[in-house]
PDB file of C-alpha atoms and ligand atoms in Angstrom:
ATOM      1  CA  UNK X   1       4.584 -19.646 -12.084  1.00 32.00           C
ATOM      2  CA  UNK X   2       2.316 -16.995 -13.666  1.00 36.00           C
ATOM      3  CA  UNK X   3      -1.364 -17.578 -14.376  1.00 41.00           C
ATOM      4  CA  UNK X   4      -2.255 -18.498 -17.944  1.00 39.00           C
ATOM      5  CA  UNK X   5      -3.351 -15.335 -19.773  1.00 42.00           C
ATOM      6  CA  UNK X   6      -6.757 -15.689 -21.353  1.00 46.00           C
ATOM      7  CA  UNK X   7      -8.924 -13.211 -23.126  1.00 48.00           C
ATOM      8  CA  UNK X   8      -6.689 -11.900 -25.893  1.00 50.00           C
ATOM      9  CA  UNK X   9      -9.643 -11.909 -28.322  1.00 51.00           C
ATOM     10  CA  UNK X  10     -11.741 -10.154 -25.691  1.00 51.00           C
ATOM     11  CA  UNK X  11      -9.015  -7.527 -25.374  1.00 51.00           C
ATOM     12  CA  UNK X  12      -9.168  -6.740 -29.060  1.00 53.00           C
ATOM     13  CA  UNK X  13     -13.000  -6.474 -28.953  1.00 75.00           C
ATOM     14  CA  UNK X  14     -13.006  -3.879 -26.197  1.00 90.00           C
ATOM     15  CA  UNK X  15     -13.092  -0.473 -27.970  1.00 92.00           C
ATOM     16  CA  UNK X  16     -11.438   1.208 -25.004  1.00 92.00           C
ATOM     17  CA  UNK X  17      -8.126  -0.452 -25.684  1.00 91.00           C
ATOM     18  CA  UNK X  18      -7.901   1.354 -29.011  1.00 90.00           C
ATOM     19  CA  UNK X  19      -9.216   4.586 -27.500  1.00 90.00           C
ATOM     20  CA  UNK X  20      -6.731   4.526 -24.613  1.00 90.00           C
ATOM     21  CA  UNK X  21      -3.815   3.584 -26.861  1.00 90.00           C
ATOM     22  CA  UNK X  22      -4.430   5.590 -30.017  1.00 88.00           C
ATOM     23  CA  UNK X  23      -6.869   8.413 -29.280  1.00 88.00           C
ATOM     24  CA  UNK X  24      -6.123   9.465 -25.719  1.00 83.00           C
ATOM     25  CA  UNK X  25      -2.770  10.867 -24.742  1.00 79.00           C
ATOM     26  CA  UNK X  26      -1.253  11.017 -21.280  1.00 78.00           C
ATOM     27  CA  UNK X  27      -2.534  14.601 -21.115  1.00 78.00           C
ATOM     28  CA  UNK X  28      -6.044  13.161 -20.778  1.00 78.00           C
ATOM     29  CA  UNK X  29      -5.144  11.531 -17.466  1.00 74.00           C
ATOM     30  CA  UNK X  30      -2.600  13.942 -16.037  1.00 76.00           C
ATOM     31  CA  UNK X  31      -3.336  15.511 -12.671  1.00 76.00           C
ATOM     32  CA  UNK X  32      -1.342  18.632 -13.560  1.00 70.00           C
ATOM     33  CA  UNK X  33      -4.394  20.335 -15.030  1.00 71.00           C
ATOM     34  CA  UNK X  34      -6.526  19.784 -11.928  1.00 70.00           C
ATOM     35  CA  UNK X  35      -7.389  23.212 -10.643  1.00 78.00           C
ATOM     36  CA  UNK X  36     -10.825  23.054  -9.041  1.00 90.00           C
ATOM     37  CA  UNK X  37     -10.978  22.507  -5.304  1.00 92.00           C
ATOM     38  CA  UNK X  38     -13.566  19.779  -5.992  1.00 94.00           C
ATOM     39  CA  UNK X  39     -11.149  17.700  -8.089  1.00 93.00           C
ATOM     40  CA  UNK X  40      -8.254  18.477  -5.767  1.00 94.00           C
ATOM     41  CA  UNK X  41     -10.288  17.145  -2.839  1.00 96.00           C
ATOM     42  CA  UNK X  42     -11.026  13.900  -4.702  1.00 96.00           C
ATOM     43  CA  UNK X  43      -7.368  13.416  -5.660  1.00 96.00           C
ATOM     44  CA  UNK X  44      -6.305  14.000  -2.050  1.00 96.00           C
ATOM     45  CA  UNK X  45      -8.923  11.500  -0.947  1.00 98.00           C
ATOM     46  CA  UNK X  46      -7.447   8.892  -3.314  1.00 98.00           C
ATOM     47  CA  UNK X  47      -3.932   9.651  -2.095  1.00 98.00           C
ATOM     48  CA  UNK X  48      -5.074   9.352   1.520  1.00 98.00           C
ATOM     49  CA  UNK X  49      -6.321   5.808   0.820  1.00 98.00           C
ATOM     50  CA  UNK X  50      -3.020   4.889  -0.838  1.00 98.00           C
ATOM     51  CA  UNK X  51      -1.083   6.346   2.127  1.00 98.00           C
ATOM     52  CA  UNK X  52      -3.220   4.508   4.647  1.00 98.00           C
ATOM     53  CA  UNK X  53      -3.297   1.073   3.072  1.00 98.00           C
ATOM     54  CA  UNK X  54      -0.230   1.070   0.800  1.00 98.00           C
ATOM     55  CA  UNK X  55       2.564   2.257   3.081  1.00 98.00           C
ATOM     56  CA  UNK X  56       5.129  -0.505   3.582  1.00 98.00           C
ATOM     57  CA  UNK X  57       2.993  -2.948   1.560  1.00 98.00           C
ATOM     58  CA  UNK X  58       3.016  -4.917  -1.668  1.00 98.00           C
ATOM     59  CA  UNK X  59       0.603  -2.958  -3.838  1.00 99.00           C
ATOM     60  CA  UNK X  60      -1.222  -3.393  -7.139  1.00 99.00           C
ATOM     61  CA  UNK X  61      -2.423  -0.349  -9.103  1.00 98.00           C
ATOM     62  CA  UNK X  62      -5.045  -1.851 -11.407  1.00 98.00           C
ATOM     63  CA  UNK X  63      -5.440   0.322 -14.534  1.00 98.00           C
ATOM     64  CA  UNK X  64      -2.537   2.534 -13.546  1.00 98.00           C
ATOM     65  CA  UNK X  65      -2.588   4.833 -16.597  1.00 96.00           C
ATOM     66  CA  UNK X  66       0.513   7.009 -16.688  1.00 95.00           C
ATOM     67  CA  UNK X  67       1.102   6.442 -12.962  1.00 97.00           C
ATOM     68  CA  UNK X  68      -0.439   9.697 -11.702  1.00 96.00           C
ATOM     69  CA  UNK X  69      -1.697   8.018  -8.542  1.00 97.00           C
ATOM     70  CA  UNK X  70       1.174   5.570  -8.181  1.00 98.00           C
ATOM     71  CA  UNK X  71       4.423   7.410  -8.753  1.00 97.00           C
ATOM     72  CA  UNK X  72       3.950  10.140  -6.107  1.00 97.00           C
ATOM     73  CA  UNK X  73       3.385   7.414  -3.474  1.00 98.00           C
ATOM     74  CA  UNK X  74       5.639   4.656  -4.763  1.00 98.00           C
ATOM     75  CA  UNK X  75       8.481   5.546  -2.357  1.00 97.00           C
ATOM     76  CA  UNK X  76       6.177   4.600   0.569  1.00 98.00           C
ATOM     77  CA  UNK X  77       5.443   1.112  -0.748  1.00 98.00           C
ATOM     78  CA  UNK X  78       7.417  -2.076  -0.253  1.00 98.00           C
ATOM     79  CA  UNK X  79       6.771  -3.022  -3.869  1.00 98.00           C
ATOM     80  CA  UNK X  80       4.260  -2.213  -6.581  1.00 98.00           C
ATOM     81  CA  UNK X  81       2.764  -3.805  -9.652  1.00 98.00           C
ATOM     82  CA  UNK X  82       1.203  -1.495 -12.222  1.00 98.00           C
ATOM     83  CA  UNK X  83      -1.198  -2.996 -14.757  1.00 98.00           C
ATOM     84  CA  UNK X  84      -2.720  -1.282 -17.769  1.00 98.00           C
ATOM     85  CA  UNK X  85      -3.769  -2.520 -21.199  1.00 96.00           C
ATOM     86  CA  UNK X  86      -2.598   0.614 -23.002  1.00 96.00           C
ATOM     87  CA  UNK X  87       1.013   0.558 -24.174  1.00 95.00           C
ATOM     88  CA  UNK X  88       0.785   4.331 -24.618  1.00 95.00           C
ATOM     89  CA  UNK X  89      -0.090   4.766 -20.935  1.00 95.00           C
ATOM     90  CA  UNK X  90       2.653   2.402 -19.728  1.00 96.00           C
ATOM     91  CA  UNK X  91       5.227   4.178 -21.905  1.00 95.00           C
ATOM     92  CA  UNK X  92       4.118   7.478 -20.385  1.00 94.00           C
ATOM     93  CA  UNK X  93       4.503   5.945 -16.928  1.00 96.00           C
ATOM     94  CA  UNK X  94       8.063   4.856 -17.806  1.00 95.00           C
ATOM     95  CA  UNK X  95       8.864   8.379 -18.982  1.00 93.00           C
ATOM     96  CA  UNK X  96       7.387   9.816 -15.786  1.00 93.00           C
ATOM     97  CA  UNK X  97       9.692   7.553 -13.762  1.00 93.00           C
ATOM     98  CA  UNK X  98      12.668   9.496 -15.112  1.00 84.00           C
ATOM     99  CA  UNK X  99      15.366   6.858 -15.017  1.00 80.00           C
ATOM    100  CA  UNK X 100      15.499   3.099 -14.688  1.00 88.00           C
ATOM    101  CA  UNK X 101      12.540   1.029 -13.513  1.00 93.00           C
ATOM    102  CA  UNK X 102      13.278   0.131  -9.859  1.00 96.00           C
ATOM    103  CA  UNK X 103      13.535  -3.585  -8.965  1.00 97.00           C
ATOM    104  CA  UNK X 104      10.481  -3.346  -6.729  1.00 98.00           C
ATOM    105  CA  UNK X 105       8.229  -1.974  -9.482  1.00 98.00           C
ATOM    106  CA  UNK X 106       6.742  -4.331 -12.050  1.00 98.00           C
ATOM    107  CA  UNK X 107       4.907  -2.950 -15.094  1.00 98.00           C
ATOM    108  CA  UNK X 108       2.458  -5.284 -16.805  1.00 98.00           C
ATOM    109  CA  UNK X 109       0.716  -4.688 -20.110  1.00 98.00           C
ATOM    110  CA  UNK X 110      -2.499  -6.620 -19.659  1.00 97.00           C
ATOM    111  CA  UNK X 111      -6.216  -6.661 -19.155  1.00 97.00           C
ATOM    112  CA  UNK X 112      -7.658  -6.155 -15.688  1.00 98.00           C
ATOM    113  CA  UNK X 113     -10.126  -8.981 -16.330  1.00 98.00           C
ATOM    114  CA  UNK X 114      -7.333 -11.502 -16.934  1.00 97.00           C
ATOM    115  CA  UNK X 115      -4.384 -10.755 -14.675  1.00 98.00           C
ATOM    116  CA  UNK X 116      -1.227 -12.720 -15.389  1.00 96.00           C
ATOM    117  CA  UNK X 117      -0.432 -12.818 -11.686  1.00 98.00           C
ATOM    118  CA  UNK X 118      -0.384 -15.526  -9.048  1.00 98.00           C
ATOM    119  CA  UNK X 119      -2.986 -15.424  -6.330  1.00 97.00           C
ATOM    120  CA  UNK X 120      -2.381 -13.924  -2.902  1.00 98.00           C
ATOM    121  CA  UNK X 121       0.638 -11.773  -3.756  1.00 98.00           C
ATOM    122  CA  UNK X 122      -0.360  -8.228  -2.712  1.00 98.00           C
ATOM    123  CA  UNK X 123      -1.603  -6.544   0.477  1.00 98.00           C
ATOM    124  CA  UNK X 124      -3.403  -3.668  -1.208  1.00 99.00           C
ATOM    125  CA  UNK X 125      -5.026  -3.274  -4.594  1.00 98.00           C
ATOM    126  CA  UNK X 126      -6.600  -0.078  -5.831  1.00 99.00           C
ATOM    127  CA  UNK X 127      -8.371   0.877  -9.017  1.00 98.00           C
ATOM    128  CA  UNK X 128      -9.377   4.486  -9.419  1.00 98.00           C
ATOM    129  CA  UNK X 129     -11.353   6.228 -12.193  1.00 97.00           C
ATOM    130  CA  UNK X 130     -11.056   3.094 -14.325  1.00 98.00           C
ATOM    131  CA  UNK X 131     -13.324   0.138 -13.510  1.00 98.00           C
ATOM    132  CA  UNK X 132     -16.367   1.827 -15.042  1.00 98.00           C
ATOM    133  CA  UNK X 133     -14.612   1.560 -18.416  1.00 97.00           C
ATOM    134  CA  UNK X 134     -14.391  -2.225 -18.250  1.00 98.00           C
ATOM    135  CA  UNK X 135     -16.971  -4.608 -19.745  1.00 97.00           C
ATOM    136  CA  UNK X 136     -17.810  -7.560 -17.481  1.00 97.00           C
ATOM    137  CA  UNK X 137     -16.196  -5.742 -14.589  1.00 98.00           C
ATOM    138  CA  UNK X 138     -17.177  -8.564 -12.225  1.00 98.00           C
ATOM    139  CA  UNK X 139     -14.145 -10.384 -13.683  1.00 98.00           C
ATOM    140  CA  UNK X 140     -11.771  -7.543 -12.808  1.00 98.00           C
ATOM    141  CA  UNK X 141     -13.243  -7.389  -9.292  1.00 98.00           C
ATOM    142  CA  UNK X 142     -12.724 -11.146  -8.935  1.00 98.00           C
ATOM    143  CA  UNK X 143      -9.149 -10.760 -10.141  1.00 98.00           C
ATOM    144  CA  UNK X 144      -8.557  -8.013  -7.575  1.00 98.00           C
ATOM    145  CA  UNK X 145      -9.820 -10.371  -4.866  1.00 98.00           C
ATOM    146  CA  UNK X 146      -7.767 -13.270  -6.178  1.00 98.00           C
ATOM    147  CA  UNK X 147      -4.398 -11.514  -6.085  1.00 98.00           C
ATOM    148  CA  UNK X 148      -4.971 -10.133  -2.572  1.00 98.00           C
ATOM    149  CA  UNK X 149      -3.596 -11.942   0.468  1.00 98.00           C
ATOM    150  CA  UNK X 150      -6.233 -12.860   3.074  1.00 98.00           C
ATOM    151  CA  UNK X 151      -6.855  -9.758   5.200  1.00 98.00           C
ATOM    152  CA  UNK X 152      -5.605  -7.523   2.391  1.00 98.00           C
ATOM    153  CA  UNK X 153      -7.429  -4.367   1.380  1.00 99.00           C
ATOM    154  CA  UNK X 154      -9.022  -3.332  -1.923  1.00 99.00           C
ATOM    155  CA  UNK X 155     -10.080   0.220  -2.783  1.00 99.00           C
ATOM    156  CA  UNK X 156     -12.226  -0.127  -5.877  1.00 99.00           C
ATOM    157  CA  UNK X 157     -14.114   2.707  -7.504  1.00 98.00           C
ATOM    158  CA  UNK X 158     -17.209   1.651  -9.428  1.00 98.00           C
ATOM    159  CA  UNK X 159     -19.654   3.585 -11.618  1.00 98.00           C
ATOM    160  CA  UNK X 160     -23.437   3.389 -11.413  1.00 98.00           C
ATOM    161  CA  UNK X 161     -25.458   2.632 -14.551  1.00 98.00           C
ATOM    162  CA  UNK X 162     -28.541   4.408 -13.215  1.00 98.00           C
ATOM    163  CA  UNK X 163     -26.980   7.838 -12.969  1.00 97.00           C
ATOM    164  CA  UNK X 164     -27.113  11.031 -15.008  1.00 96.00           C
ATOM    165  CA  UNK X 165     -23.437  10.492 -15.713  1.00 96.00           C
ATOM    166  CA  UNK X 166     -24.263   7.419 -17.819  1.00 97.00           C
ATOM    167  CA  UNK X 167     -26.293   9.551 -20.236  1.00 96.00           C
ATOM    168  CA  UNK X 168     -23.491  12.122 -20.441  1.00 95.00           C
ATOM    169  CA  UNK X 169     -20.697   9.550 -20.900  1.00 95.00           C
ATOM    170  CA  UNK X 170     -22.588   7.606 -23.582  1.00 95.00           C
ATOM    171  CA  UNK X 171     -23.041  10.790 -25.571  1.00 95.00           C
ATOM    172  CA  UNK X 172     -19.389  11.804 -25.136  1.00 92.00           C
ATOM    173  CA  UNK X 173     -18.342   8.344 -26.375  1.00 93.00           C
ATOM    174  CA  UNK X 174     -20.531   8.627 -29.490  1.00 92.00           C
ATOM    175  CA  UNK X 175     -19.736  12.238 -30.327  1.00 93.00           C
ATOM    176  CA  UNK X 176     -16.200  12.786 -29.083  1.00 90.00           C
ATOM    177  CA  UNK X 177     -14.633   9.299 -28.812  1.00 87.00           C
ATOM    178  CA  UNK X 178     -14.356   9.419 -25.061  1.00 89.00           C
ATOM    179  CA  UNK X 179     -13.800   5.987 -23.517  1.00 93.00           C
ATOM    180  CA  UNK X 180     -16.914   3.818 -23.677  1.00 96.00           C
ATOM    181  CA  UNK X 181     -18.565   3.420 -20.322  1.00 96.00           C
ATOM    182  CA  UNK X 182     -19.601   0.097 -18.875  1.00 97.00           C
ATOM    183  CA  UNK X 183     -21.399   1.283 -15.766  1.00 98.00           C
ATOM    184  CA  UNK X 184     -23.186  -1.300 -13.641  1.00 98.00           C
ATOM    185  CA  UNK X 185     -26.367  -1.128 -11.563  1.00 98.00           C
ATOM    186  CA  UNK X 186     -25.779  -0.086  -7.967  1.00 97.00           C
ATOM    187  CA  UNK X 187     -27.168  -3.366  -6.610  1.00 96.00           C
ATOM    188  CA  UNK X 188     -24.587  -5.362  -8.611  1.00 98.00           C
ATOM    189  CA  UNK X 189     -21.653  -3.570  -6.991  1.00 98.00           C
ATOM    190  CA  UNK X 190     -21.868  -5.167  -3.555  1.00 97.00           C
ATOM    191  CA  UNK X 191     -22.862  -8.505  -5.117  1.00 98.00           C
ATOM    192  CA  UNK X 192     -19.746  -8.592  -7.309  1.00 98.00           C
ATOM    193  CA  UNK X 193     -17.543  -7.602  -4.355  1.00 98.00           C
ATOM    194  CA  UNK X 194     -19.032 -10.296  -2.162  1.00 98.00           C
ATOM    195  CA  UNK X 195     -18.605 -12.919  -4.933  1.00 98.00           C
ATOM    196  CA  UNK X 196     -14.931 -11.912  -5.073  1.00 98.00           C
ATOM    197  CA  UNK X 197     -14.536 -12.642  -1.347  1.00 98.00           C
ATOM    198  CA  UNK X 198     -14.327  -8.928  -0.532  1.00 98.00           C
ATOM    199  CA  UNK X 199     -16.120  -7.665   2.561  1.00 98.00           C
ATOM    200  CA  UNK X 200     -17.068  -3.981   2.391  1.00 98.00           C
ATOM    201  CA  UNK X 201     -15.546  -2.007   5.283  1.00 98.00           C
ATOM    202  CA  UNK X 202     -16.521   1.424   4.030  1.00 98.00           C
ATOM    203  CA  UNK X 203     -18.357   2.987   1.109  1.00 98.00           C
ATOM    204  CA  UNK X 204     -17.971   6.580  -0.074  1.00 98.00           C
ATOM    205  CA  UNK X 205     -20.414   7.958  -2.668  1.00 98.00           C
ATOM    206  CA  UNK X 206     -20.097  10.953  -4.996  1.00 98.00           C
ATOM    207  CA  UNK X 207     -21.641  12.632  -8.021  1.00 97.00           C
ATOM    208  CA  UNK X 208     -25.382  12.320  -7.882  1.00 97.00           C
ATOM    209  CA  UNK X 209     -24.978  15.030 -10.482  1.00 94.00           C
ATOM    210  CA  UNK X 210     -21.936  14.848 -12.750  1.00 90.00           C
ATOM    211  CA  UNK X 211     -20.003  18.090 -12.947  1.00 88.00           C
ATOM    212  CA  UNK X 212     -17.673  17.652 -15.913  1.00 83.00           C
ATOM    213  CA  UNK X 213     -19.838  19.560 -18.372  1.00 86.00           C
ATOM    214  CA  UNK X 214     -22.192  18.204 -21.033  1.00 89.00           C
ATOM    215  CA  UNK X 215     -21.943  17.898 -24.823  1.00 90.00           C
ATOM    216  CA  UNK X 216     -23.979  20.516 -26.705  1.00 90.00           C
ATOM    217  CA  UNK X 217     -26.568  17.961 -27.782  1.00 93.00           C
ATOM    218  CA  UNK X 218     -27.451  17.446 -24.104  1.00 93.00           C
ATOM    219  CA  UNK X 219     -27.717  21.168 -23.331  1.00 91.00           C
ATOM    220  CA  UNK X 220     -30.916  20.561 -21.351  1.00 91.00           C
ATOM    221  CA  UNK X 221     -28.875  18.655 -18.750  1.00 91.00           C
ATOM    222  CA  UNK X 222     -26.696  21.698 -18.115  1.00 89.00           C
ATOM    223  CA  UNK X 223     -28.569  22.679 -14.917  1.00 89.00           C
ATOM    224  CA  UNK X 224     -27.876  19.266 -13.337  1.00 87.00           C
ATOM    225  CA  UNK X 225     -24.522  18.450 -14.922  1.00 86.00           C
ATOM    226  CA  UNK X 226     -22.717  21.723 -15.540  1.00 81.00           C
ATOM    227  CA  UNK X 227     -19.181  22.437 -14.407  1.00 84.00           C
ATOM    228  CA  UNK X 228     -20.454  25.320 -12.289  1.00 88.00           C
ATOM    229  CA  UNK X 229     -21.747  22.700  -9.823  1.00 90.00           C
ATOM    230  CA  UNK X 230     -18.175  21.932  -8.780  1.00 91.00           C
ATOM    231  CA  UNK X 231     -17.974  25.235  -6.968  1.00 92.00           C
ATOM    232  CA  UNK X 232     -21.100  24.505  -4.932  1.00 94.00           C
ATOM    233  CA  UNK X 233     -20.670  20.771  -4.393  1.00 95.00           C
ATOM    234  CA  UNK X 234     -16.957  21.155  -3.630  1.00 96.00           C
ATOM    235  CA  UNK X 235     -17.649  23.083  -0.448  1.00 96.00           C
ATOM    236  CA  UNK X 236     -16.272  21.049   2.469  1.00 97.00           C
ATOM    237  CA  UNK X 237     -18.004  20.595   5.800  1.00 97.00           C
ATOM    238  CA  UNK X 238     -16.181  18.650   8.530  1.00 97.00           C
ATOM    239  CA  UNK X 239     -13.694  17.290   6.002  1.00 97.00           C
ATOM    240  CA  UNK X 240     -16.243  15.992   3.489  1.00 98.00           C
ATOM    241  CA  UNK X 241     -17.586  17.665   0.370  1.00 98.00           C
ATOM    242  CA  UNK X 242     -21.202  18.722   0.137  1.00 97.00           C
ATOM    243  CA  UNK X 243     -21.328  16.451  -2.916  1.00 97.00           C
ATOM    244  CA  UNK X 244     -20.612  13.413  -0.754  1.00 98.00           C
ATOM    245  CA  UNK X 245     -23.263  14.284   1.833  1.00 98.00           C
ATOM    246  CA  UNK X 246     -25.905  14.605  -0.887  1.00 98.00           C
ATOM    247  CA  UNK X 247     -24.742  11.619  -2.931  1.00 98.00           C
ATOM    248  CA  UNK X 248     -24.759   9.333   0.140  1.00 98.00           C
ATOM    249  CA  UNK X 249     -28.327  10.071   1.204  1.00 98.00           C
ATOM    250  CA  UNK X 250     -30.838   7.261   0.996  1.00 97.00           C
ATOM    251  CA  UNK X 251     -32.399   6.787  -1.589  1.00 97.00           C
ATOM    252  CA  UNK X 252     -30.342   9.270  -3.670  1.00 98.00           C
ATOM    253  CA  UNK X 253     -27.220   7.110  -3.367  1.00 97.00           C
ATOM    254  CA  UNK X 254     -28.811   4.504  -5.640  1.00 98.00           C
ATOM    255  CA  UNK X 255     -28.535   7.125  -8.404  1.00 98.00           C
ATOM    256  CA  UNK X 256     -25.123   8.572  -7.531  1.00 98.00           C
ATOM    257  CA  UNK X 257     -22.431   7.728 -10.020  1.00 98.00           C
ATOM    258  CA  UNK X 258     -19.117   7.306  -8.236  1.00 98.00           C
ATOM    259  CA  UNK X 259     -18.810   4.771  -5.414  1.00 98.00           C
ATOM    260  CA  UNK X 260     -15.526   3.969  -3.711  1.00 98.00           C
ATOM    261  CA  UNK X 261     -15.593   0.663  -1.836  1.00 98.00           C
ATOM    262  CA  UNK X 262     -12.890  -0.118   0.693  1.00 98.00           C
ATOM    263  CA  UNK X 263     -12.982  -3.855   1.225  1.00 98.00           C
ATOM    264  CA  UNK X 264     -11.111  -6.600   3.043  1.00 98.00           C
ATOM    265  CA  UNK X 265     -10.255  -9.967   1.522  1.00 98.00           C
ATOM    266  CA  UNK X 266     -11.853 -12.730   3.613  1.00 97.00           C
TER     267      UNK X 266
HETATM  268  C1  SAM Y 301      -9.123   7.297 -16.747  1.00 93.83           C
HETATM  269  S1  SAM Y 301      -7.641   6.375 -16.830  1.00 93.83           S
HETATM  270  C2  SAM Y 301      -7.178   6.342 -15.103  1.00 93.83           C
HETATM  271  C3  SAM Y 301      -5.735   5.993 -14.891  1.00 93.83           C
HETATM  272  C4  SAM Y 301      -5.288   6.015 -13.428  1.00 93.83           C
HETATM  273  N1  SAM Y 301      -5.996   5.028 -12.651  1.00 93.83           N
HETATM  274  C5  SAM Y 301      -5.458   7.397 -12.842  1.00 93.83           C
HETATM  275  O1  SAM Y 301      -6.415   7.598 -12.064  1.00 93.83           O
HETATM  276  O2  SAM Y 301      -4.652   8.270 -13.180  1.00 93.83           O
HETATM  277  C6  SAM Y 301      -8.239   4.717 -17.079  1.00 93.83           C
HETATM  278  C7  SAM Y 301      -7.118   3.731 -17.353  1.00 93.83           C
HETATM  279  O3  SAM Y 301      -7.674   2.420 -17.347  1.00 93.83           O
HETATM  280  C8  SAM Y 301      -7.035   1.666 -18.365  1.00 93.83           C
HETATM  281  N2  SAM Y 301      -7.933   0.544 -18.683  1.00 93.83           N
HETATM  282  C9  SAM Y 301      -9.214   0.633 -19.119  1.00 93.83           C
HETATM  283  N3  SAM Y 301      -9.728  -0.590 -19.275  1.00 93.83           N
HETATM  284  C10 SAM Y 301      -8.753  -1.467 -18.932  1.00 93.83           C
HETATM  285  C11 SAM Y 301      -8.683  -2.875 -18.875  1.00 93.83           C
HETATM  286  N4  SAM Y 301      -9.735  -3.643 -19.228  1.00 93.83           N
HETATM  287  N5  SAM Y 301      -7.544  -3.459 -18.447  1.00 93.83           N
HETATM  288  C12 SAM Y 301      -6.467  -2.697 -18.107  1.00 93.83           C
HETATM  289  N6  SAM Y 301      -6.466  -1.349 -18.150  1.00 93.83           N
HETATM  290  C13 SAM Y 301      -7.602  -0.737 -18.554  1.00 93.83           C
HETATM  291  C14 SAM Y 301      -6.835   2.661 -19.485  1.00 93.83           C
HETATM  292  O4  SAM Y 301      -5.856   2.243 -20.407  1.00 93.83           O
HETATM  293  C15 SAM Y 301      -6.445   3.917 -18.702  1.00 93.83           C
HETATM  294  O5  SAM Y 301      -5.061   3.996 -18.533  1.00 93.83           O
END
């Protein structure tokens, strides 16, 4: 029996649902346009996690978008559930499937904070480039923990409130209708994971300085947030990007934006 779905009023209050359904298109989340070696490295890093923990397993892609990180790896999985609250994104995913939806793939239109799923049904849950767009993300983290089997693995990417990227994203939201960010303080990340019964096995940190450009009104941040930084920070040394070495240093990591936590359900 499925879990009772709560939070429908909450869903309608979250501005990102409208933005991701009506303003964004699948082109905003496609990987086809990725050309920098920096972004390519990150995408390969995400795929390596999915390979490692998702092969032969029951998997949940939380906030799957158009399936960019799921579909290329789906053939390795025993089964997959893809959840997103944007009908536009799920329709794009269906189109990207090219053909019928396989029996071992379940698509769910729903909010990550209120999953209509039973507990303990997947071995691996991942949420990539998404959780920092969710208000009260502790709920989504708890849901990720709830649906995992004991011993299962979660790869959850969280965004730090006290980062330069927060200033940039807030401005992009106000001026260009980018998704609204709901970044959380660094010290809340591990607390929320622990409250969800998730023990951190590994943490990978990135983007002390964002490198996706800045809106004109924040021109003075260009030196620390310009796209040109990708070329420098994307240099790899022993398999890791310079960006990661810098963003992981104590105490700089408390101000880095992107943190990937690989956790085990206790
Ligand atoms: C930047 S896209 C990333 C999509 C995908 N994870 C990827 O990396 O290609 C963020 C996705 O999160 C979804 N999303 C945001 N908030 C959500 C929520 N509260 N519940 C479910 N999906 C959500 C959006 O609809 C969008 O598809």
